[in-house]
Amino acid sequence: RDALFEKFCKEHKELIKTLPIGNGWRVQHLYNYNGFWLDPLYIKSNLLLHTYFRSQSSDIFLASFMKSGTTWLKALMFSIINRHRYTISDHYLLQHGPQSTFPHIDSEFDRPTIDFSHFPPPRLFATHFSQTLLPPSMTSCKLVYVCRDPKDVLISKWHFMNQIRLKDRPPLSLDEAFELFCQGVSDFGPFWEHVLSYWRASLDSPDKVLFLKYEEVKKQPEVELRKLAAFMGQSFTTEENENGVVEEIVKLCSFENLSNLEVNKNGVNDFKVVEVENRLFFRKGEIGDWKNYLSEEMKERIDKITDEKFKGSGLIL
Ligand code: A3P
């Protein structure tokens, strides 16, 4: 098995050498792998996923482009599944935070021997890979996608990546981040192709892919939470609805509540590829913070790209 894995690692190194190179946000270079820009370590984990990961038909995946609301959705999905296990006042989330609730399969499946088979079903996993990069066994499972206004994603990602950028690299300017983002060159991007890959999957199989928008969850959290629970096969009962369980979960997972927890102020999560301070996942949690950063010209350029890319798809962000 070790010899096999070594051969695998060697092939990964050879593959990287053949791929187009772009400027990285955290590391120096991203590589274009089957149409998407990835950190080489994620290309390796993608190959591992395809070769070794065994999904179960009851698995539920949370997919997102970075900075679109992954942390929030992790908290909400975990709370839905485990609502009979914890009381709100003594909830797992309060001690451990959303990051440790379920694994990011892209970075945490970094060896063939990693085994998630002891997780009770339904197992939950998060991924940032585009739908087209997922192994077929994963695309036959239920999947929740959350997307967000690309302008807010860009600003959120620019802040975040500067915080986790390798120490020997000078800060990434907003102008450079903007230019790279528009060209599609950012981890897991292009943003638009990422969103479209899941949008199309949701049109093809609405029972398998639930397409959510950060802005909608923000505006009407109870409605979206009920939708999410029903999709996950865990609808709220009449009794739960009457007892305010939905409102309680929304409050538990709110930005205000989660960002003020000790674990999210001072804790660190090990994603294997990189260790990240939990506080970095909670910046502002607002719609439209891009207005404080982007010029009118920048706004128009991004909106124009969005219009052009999404034209005819039926998707409006
Ligand atoms: P901002 O940087 O705009 O504040 P991800 O979890 O995909 O990395 O996305 C992080 C973004 O979601 C950050 O956006 C963060 O503040 C916001 N966020 C985190 N938890 C949230 C919550 N409970 N409610 C709303 N937004 C949240």
GROMACS .gro file of C-alpha atoms and ligand atoms in nm:
model
  344
    1ARG     CA    1   0.000   0.000   0.000
    2ASP     CA    2   0.285   0.238   0.086
    3ALA     CA    3   0.454   0.164  -0.244
    4LEU     CA    4   0.125   0.233  -0.420
    5PHE     CA    5   0.084   0.563  -0.238
    6GLU     CA    6   0.440   0.663  -0.320
    7LYS     CA    7   0.376   0.595  -0.686
    8PHE     CA    8   0.060   0.805  -0.652
    9CYS     CA    9   0.256   1.098  -0.500
   10LYS     CA   10   0.514   1.077  -0.776
   11GLU     CA   11   0.244   1.086  -1.042
   12HIS     CA   12   0.091   1.389  -0.872
   13LYS     CA   13   0.426   1.571  -0.892
   14GLU     CA   14   0.461   1.482  -1.259
   15LEU     CA   15   0.106   1.596  -1.332
   16ILE     CA   16   0.163   1.937  -1.167
   17LYS     CA   17   0.456   2.003  -1.400
   18THR     CA   18   0.228   1.974  -1.703
   19LEU     CA   19  -0.043   2.219  -1.584
   20PRO     CA   20  -0.091   2.591  -1.665
   21ILE     CA   21   0.037   2.822  -1.385
   22GLY     CA   22  -0.131   3.130  -1.235
   23ASN     CA   23  -0.056   3.367  -0.947
   24GLY     CA   24  -0.155   3.230  -0.607
   25TRP     CA   25  -0.332   3.419  -0.328
   26ARG     CA   26  -0.189   3.219  -0.035
   27VAL     CA   27   0.086   3.013  -0.195
   28GLN     CA   28   0.295   3.135  -0.485
   29HIS     CA   29   0.124   2.944  -0.765
   30LEU     CA   30  -0.210   2.797  -0.853
   31TYR     CA   31  -0.243   2.534  -1.124
   32ASN     CA   32  -0.528   2.493  -1.366
   33TYR     CA   33  -0.662   2.143  -1.324
   34ASN     CA   34  -0.954   2.045  -1.549
   35GLY     CA   35  -1.061   2.408  -1.581
   36PHE     CA   36  -1.020   2.513  -1.215
   37TRP     CA   37  -0.737   2.692  -1.032
   38LEU     CA   38  -0.609   2.493  -0.737
   39ASP     CA   39  -0.330   2.493  -0.482
   40PRO     CA   40  -0.116   2.184  -0.568
   41LEU     CA   41  -0.205   2.022  -0.236
   42TYR     CA   42  -0.572   2.034  -0.332
   43ILE     CA   43  -0.496   1.874  -0.666
   44LYS     CA   44  -0.341   1.591  -0.471
   45SER     CA   45  -0.642   1.556  -0.245
   46ASN     CA   46  -0.871   1.566  -0.547
   47LEU     CA   47  -0.679   1.274  -0.698
   48LEU     CA   48  -0.700   1.094  -0.364
   49LEU     CA   49  -1.075   1.150  -0.350
   50HIS     CA   50  -1.118   1.003  -0.696
   51THR     CA   51  -0.900   0.705  -0.619
   52TYR     CA   52  -0.975   0.615  -0.258
   53PHE     CA   53  -1.283   0.789  -0.116
   54ARG     CA   54  -1.591   0.567  -0.073
   55SER     CA   55  -1.910   0.764  -0.036
   56GLN     CA   56  -2.226   0.616   0.112
   57SER     CA   57  -2.565   0.683  -0.047
   58SER     CA   58  -2.683   0.857   0.273
   59ASP     CA   59  -2.390   1.106   0.275
   60ILE     CA   60  -2.478   1.474   0.246
   61PHE     CA   61  -2.221   1.717   0.108
   62LEU     CA   62  -2.201   2.090   0.162
   63ALA     CA   63  -2.037   2.253  -0.139
   64SER     CA   64  -1.940   2.616  -0.175
   65PHE     CA   65  -1.696   2.856  -0.329
   66MET     CA   66  -1.469   2.983  -0.049
   67LYS     CA   67  -1.619   3.272   0.154
   68SER     CA   68  -1.976   3.213   0.045
   69GLY     CA   69  -2.109   3.108   0.387
   70THR     CA   70  -1.958   2.762   0.440
   71THR     CA   71  -1.904   2.811   0.814
   72TRP     CA   72  -2.263   2.925   0.865
   73LEU     CA   73  -2.409   2.637   0.663
   74LYS     CA   74  -2.188   2.390   0.851
   75ALA     CA   75  -2.340   2.512   1.176
   76LEU     CA   76  -2.695   2.499   1.038
   77MET     CA   77  -2.664   2.152   0.881
   78PHE     CA   78  -2.498   2.007   1.189
   79SER     CA   79  -2.768   2.157   1.411
   80ILE     CA   80  -3.046   2.013   1.196
   81ILE     CA   81  -2.902   1.661   1.202
   82ASN     CA   82  -2.816   1.665   1.572
   83ARG     CA   83  -3.113   1.852   1.715
   84HIS     CA   84  -3.224   1.556   1.926
   85ARG     CA   85  -2.876   1.503   2.062
   86TYR     CA   86  -2.796   1.841   2.218
   87THR     CA   87  -2.997   2.102   2.401
   88ILE     CA   88  -2.948   2.459   2.282
   89SER     CA   89  -2.795   2.571   2.613
   90ASP     CA   90  -2.544   2.285   2.616
   91HIS     CA   91  -2.482   2.254   2.245
   92TYR     CA   92  -2.169   2.105   2.087
   93LEU     CA   93  -2.134   2.422   1.877
   94LEU     CA   94  -2.097   2.642   2.183
   95GLN     CA   95  -1.783   2.458   2.293
   96HIS     CA   96  -1.632   2.352   1.963
   97GLY     CA   97  -1.757   2.592   1.693
   98PRO     CA   98  -1.869   2.509   1.339
   99GLN     CA   99  -1.530   2.420   1.193
  100SER     CA  100  -1.493   2.103   1.395
  101THR     CA  101  -1.845   1.974   1.329
  102PHE     CA  102  -1.766   1.781   1.011
  103PRO     CA  103  -1.465   1.739   0.782
  104HIS     CA  104  -1.361   1.937   0.478
  105ILE     CA  105  -1.311   1.639   0.253
  106ASP     CA  106  -1.082   1.838   0.018
  107SER     CA  107  -0.809   1.893   0.271
  108GLU     CA  108  -0.875   1.637   0.542
  109PHE     CA  109  -0.873   1.336   0.311
  110ASP     CA  110  -0.498   1.362   0.259
  111ARG     CA  111  -0.401   0.992   0.281
  112PRO     CA  112  -0.560   0.677   0.140
  113THR     CA  113  -0.588   0.528   0.489
  114ILE     CA  114  -0.817   0.796   0.631
  115ASP     CA  115  -1.135   0.623   0.732
  116PHE     CA  116  -1.468   0.795   0.790
  117SER     CA  117  -1.668   0.472   0.789
  118HIS     CA  118  -1.731   0.486   1.166
  119PHE     CA  119  -1.924   0.817   1.132
  120PRO     CA  120  -2.295   0.756   1.196
  121PRO     CA  121  -2.517   0.815   0.891
  122PRO     CA  122  -2.600   1.055   0.746
  123ARG     CA  123  -2.235   1.158   0.729
  124LEU     CA  124  -2.173   1.523   0.649
  125PHE     CA  125  -1.875   1.654   0.451
  126ALA     CA  126  -1.779   1.993   0.310
  127THR     CA  127  -1.605   2.061  -0.020
  128HIS     CA  128  -1.489   2.363  -0.221
  129PHE     CA  129  -1.434   2.169  -0.543
  130SER     CA  130  -1.651   2.253  -0.843
  131GLN     CA  131  -1.921   1.998  -0.922
  132THR     CA  132  -1.726   1.889  -1.230
  133LEU     CA  133  -1.425   1.791  -1.015
  134LEU     CA  134  -1.619   1.559  -0.784
  135PRO     CA  135  -1.589   1.182  -0.822
  136PRO     CA  136  -1.908   1.023  -0.964
  137SER     CA  137  -1.989   0.848  -0.636
  138MET     CA  138  -2.018   1.189  -0.465
  139THR     CA  139  -2.240   1.342  -0.732
  140SER     CA  140  -2.500   1.071  -0.675
  141CYS     CA  141  -2.536   1.181  -0.309
  142LYS     CA  142  -2.740   1.474  -0.174
  143LEU     CA  143  -2.557   1.801  -0.192
  144VAL     CA  144  -2.625   2.149  -0.059
  145TYR     CA  145  -2.462   2.439  -0.244
  146VAL     CA  146  -2.443   2.791  -0.107
  147CYS     CA  147  -2.351   3.084  -0.329
  148ARG     CA  148  -2.306   3.455  -0.264
  149ASP     CA  149  -2.269   3.785  -0.449
  150PRO     CA  150  -1.923   3.764  -0.613
  151LYS     CA  151  -1.839   4.119  -0.500
  152ASP     CA  152  -1.880   4.021  -0.134
  153VAL     CA  153  -1.698   3.692  -0.198
  154LEU     CA  154  -1.404   3.882  -0.348
  155ILE     CA  155  -1.373   4.123  -0.054
  156SER     CA  156  -1.414   3.845   0.201
  157LYS     CA  157  -1.160   3.626   0.023
  158TRP     CA  158  -0.909   3.910  -0.018
  159HIS     CA  159  -0.917   3.975   0.359
  160PHE     CA  160  -0.901   3.607   0.447
  161MET     CA  161  -0.621   3.511   0.207
  162ASN     CA  162  -0.405   3.800   0.324
  163GLN     CA  163  -0.437   3.663   0.678
  164ILE     CA  164  -0.332   3.310   0.584
  165ARG     CA  165  -0.086   3.413   0.311
  166LEU     CA  166   0.257   3.255   0.344
  167LYS     CA  167   0.466   3.471   0.574
  168ASP     CA  168   0.745   3.541   0.325
  169ARG     CA  169   0.507   3.694   0.072
  170PRO     CA  170   0.416   4.064   0.062
  171PRO     CA  171   0.045   4.142   0.115
  172LEU     CA  172  -0.184   4.094  -0.183
  173SER     CA  173  -0.318   4.433  -0.294
  174LEU     CA  174  -0.689   4.473  -0.362
  175ASP     CA  175  -0.611   4.574  -0.719
  176GLU     CA  176  -0.422   4.253  -0.781
  177ALA     CA  177  -0.685   4.039  -0.609
  178PHE     CA  178  -0.956   4.210  -0.815
  179GLU     CA  179  -0.772   4.151  -1.141
  180LEU     CA  180  -0.701   3.785  -1.061
  181PHE     CA  181  -1.059   3.726  -0.944
  182CYS     CA  182  -1.202   3.874  -1.265
  183GLN     CA  183  -0.971   3.652  -1.470
  184GLY     CA  184  -1.096   3.355  -1.271
  185VAL     CA  185  -0.757   3.294  -1.110
  186SER     CA  186  -0.834   3.232  -0.743
  187ASP     CA  187  -0.842   2.912  -0.538
  188PHE     CA  188  -1.121   2.681  -0.666
  189GLY     CA  189  -1.217   2.939  -0.930
  190PRO     CA  190  -1.322   3.073  -1.172
  191PHE     CA  191  -1.604   3.180  -0.937
  192TRP     CA  192  -1.867   3.190  -1.214
  193GLU     CA  193  -1.792   2.846  -1.357
  194HIS     CA  194  -1.796   2.707  -1.001
  195VAL     CA  195  -2.143   2.844  -0.933
  196LEU     CA  196  -2.273   2.737  -1.273
  197SER     CA  197  -2.149   2.380  -1.227
  198TYR     CA  198  -2.377   2.340  -0.923
  199TRP     CA  199  -2.658   2.550  -1.067
  200ARG     CA  200  -2.680   2.316  -1.366
  201ALA     CA  201  -2.666   2.010  -1.139
  202SER     CA  202  -2.950   2.155  -0.931
  203LEU     CA  203  -3.162   2.203  -1.246
  204ASP     CA  204  -3.086   1.849  -1.362
  205SER     CA  205  -3.154   1.688  -1.022
  206PRO     CA  206  -3.348   1.917  -0.786
  207ASP     CA  207  -3.400   1.629  -0.541
  208LYS     CA  208  -3.022   1.576  -0.519
  209VAL     CA  209  -2.886   1.932  -0.528
  210LEU     CA  210  -3.023   2.217  -0.316
  211PHE     CA  211  -2.903   2.556  -0.438
  212LEU     CA  212  -2.905   2.823  -0.165
  213LYS     CA  213  -2.805   3.189  -0.164
  214TYR     CA  214  -2.626   3.354   0.131
  215GLU     CA  215  -2.839   3.665   0.088
  216GLU     CA  216  -3.163   3.467   0.108
  217VAL     CA  217  -3.051   3.284   0.423
  218LYS     CA  218  -2.963   3.621   0.572
  219LYS     CA  219  -3.299   3.778   0.478
  220GLN     CA  220  -3.529   3.492   0.570
  221PRO     CA  221  -3.332   3.241   0.781
  222GLU     CA  222  -3.635   3.048   0.912
  223VAL     CA  223  -3.772   2.988   0.562
  224GLU     CA  224  -3.436   2.871   0.430
  225LEU     CA  225  -3.369   2.655   0.737
  226ARG     CA  226  -3.701   2.473   0.689
  227LYS     CA  227  -3.616   2.422   0.322
  228LEU     CA  228  -3.273   2.289   0.416
  229ALA     CA  229  -3.410   2.049   0.678
  230ALA     CA  230  -3.673   1.913   0.438
  231PHE     CA  231  -3.408   1.859   0.171
  232MET     CA  232  -3.191   1.672   0.420
  233GLY     CA  233  -3.482   1.443   0.500
  234GLN     CA  234  -3.511   1.596   0.848
  235SER     CA  235  -3.820   1.820   0.821
  236PHE     CA  236  -3.930   2.001   1.135
  237THR     CA  237  -4.243   1.855   1.289
  238THR     CA  238  -4.553   2.060   1.367
  239GLU     CA  239  -4.459   2.036   1.732
  240GLU     CA  240  -4.106   2.161   1.667
  241ASN     CA  241  -4.244   2.447   1.459
  242GLU     CA  242  -4.482   2.542   1.739
  243ASN     CA  243  -4.210   2.517   2.002
  244GLY     CA  244  -3.980   2.760   1.822
  245VAL     CA  245  -3.705   2.506   1.743
  246VAL     CA  246  -3.641   2.670   1.405
  247GLU     CA  247  -3.592   3.014   1.561
  248GLU     CA  248  -3.364   2.863   1.826
  249ILE     CA  249  -3.135   2.705   1.569
  250VAL     CA  250  -3.124   3.027   1.366
  251LYS     CA  251  -3.021   3.215   1.679
  252LEU     CA  252  -2.766   2.951   1.781
  253CYS     CA  253  -2.600   2.975   1.439
  254SER     CA  254  -2.621   3.352   1.400
  255PHE     CA  255  -2.309   3.553   1.331
  256GLU     CA  256  -2.353   3.741   1.661
  257ASN     CA  257  -2.376   3.423   1.865
  258LEU     CA  258  -2.102   3.220   1.696
  259SER     CA  259  -1.850   3.503   1.656
  260ASN     CA  260  -1.862   3.578   2.029
  261LEU     CA  261  -1.782   3.226   2.144
  262GLU     CA  262  -1.447   3.169   2.312
  263VAL     CA  263  -1.362   2.890   2.064
  264ASN     CA  264  -1.416   3.128   1.773
  265LYS     CA  265  -1.223   3.411   1.932
  266ASN     CA  266  -0.912   3.216   2.031
  267GLY     CA  267  -0.939   2.866   1.880
  268VAL     CA  268  -0.751   2.727   1.581
  269ASN     CA  269  -0.864   2.464   1.330
  270ASP     CA  270  -0.624   2.228   1.158
  271PHE     CA  271  -0.731   2.179   0.797
  272LYS     CA  272  -0.411   1.977   0.732
  273VAL     CA  273  -0.322   2.193   0.430
  274VAL     CA  274  -0.317   2.494   0.663
  275GLU     CA  275  -0.399   2.583   1.024
  276VAL     CA  276  -0.650   2.866   1.049
  277GLU     CA  277  -0.757   3.074   1.347
  278ASN     CA  278  -1.132   3.035   1.388
  279ARG     CA  279  -1.183   3.410   1.427
  280LEU     CA  280  -1.087   3.456   1.061
  281PHE     CA  281  -1.411   3.283   0.959
  282PHE     CA  282  -1.609   3.560   1.127
  283ARG     CA  283  -1.534   3.901   0.981
  284LYS     CA  284  -1.854   4.103   0.929
  285GLY     CA  285  -2.118   3.864   0.803
  286GLU     CA  286  -2.303   4.133   0.609
  287ILE     CA  287  -2.453   4.179   0.265
  288GLY     CA  288  -2.287   4.451   0.056
  289ASP     CA  289  -1.964   4.521   0.245
  290TRP     CA  290  -1.802   4.542  -0.101
  291LYS     CA  291  -1.938   4.898  -0.120
  292ASN     CA  292  -1.667   5.000   0.126
  293TYR     CA  293  -1.392   4.872  -0.104
  294LEU     CA  294  -1.482   4.861  -0.474
  295SER     CA  295  -1.498   5.165  -0.703
  296GLU     CA  296  -1.795   5.216  -0.936
  297GLU     CA  297  -1.580   5.101  -1.224
  298MET     CA  298  -1.479   4.781  -1.042
  299LYS     CA  299  -1.839   4.708  -0.951
  300GLU     CA  300  -1.948   4.750  -1.311
  301ARG     CA  301  -1.676   4.522  -1.439
  302ILE     CA  302  -1.770   4.238  -1.204
  303ASP     CA  303  -2.143   4.280  -1.267
  304LYS     CA  304  -2.081   4.272  -1.642
  305ILE     CA  305  -1.886   3.947  -1.613
  306THR     CA  306  -2.165   3.799  -1.399
  307ASP     CA  307  -2.431   3.905  -1.651
  308GLU     CA  308  -2.236   3.759  -1.941
  309LYS     CA  309  -2.147   3.432  -1.773
  310PHE     CA  310  -2.494   3.367  -1.631
  311LYS     CA  311  -2.684   3.479  -1.941
  312GLY     CA  312  -2.937   3.217  -2.046
  313SER     CA  313  -2.872   3.001  -1.737
  314GLY     CA  314  -3.174   3.131  -1.545
  315LEU     CA  315  -2.950   3.215  -1.249
  316ILE     CA  316  -2.962   3.565  -1.106
  317LEU     CA  317  -2.733   3.665  -0.818
  318A3P     P1  318  -1.733   3.836   0.546
  318A3P     O1  319  -1.585   3.827   0.526
  318A3P     O2  320  -1.801   3.913   0.437
  318A3P     O3  321  -1.771   3.887   0.680
  318A3P     P2  322  -1.686   3.089   0.460
  318A3P     O4  323  -1.746   3.034   0.582
  318A3P     O5  324  -1.739   3.027   0.333
  318A3P     O6  325  -1.539   3.092   0.466
  318A3P     O7  326  -1.737   3.240   0.448
  318A3P     C1  327  -1.698   3.335   0.542
  318A3P     C2  328  -1.793   3.453   0.533
  318A3P     O8  329  -1.916   3.418   0.597
  318A3P     C3  330  -1.739   3.575   0.606
  318A3P     O9  331  -1.793   3.688   0.537
  318A3P     C4  332  -1.800   3.555   0.744
  318A3P    O10  333  -1.804   3.671   0.823
  318A3P     C5  334  -1.939   3.507   0.707
  318A3P     N1  335  -2.005   3.433   0.816
  318A3P     C6  336  -1.950   3.343   0.901
  318A3P     N2  337  -2.041   3.297   0.987
  318A3P     C7  338  -2.158   3.358   0.956
  318A3P     C8  339  -2.290   3.352   1.012
  318A3P     N3  340  -2.317   3.274   1.117
  318A3P     N4  341  -2.385   3.429   0.956
  318A3P     C9  342  -2.357   3.508   0.850
  318A3P     N5  343  -2.235   3.519   0.794
  318A3P    C10  344  -2.135   3.445   0.846
   0.00000   0.00000   0.00000
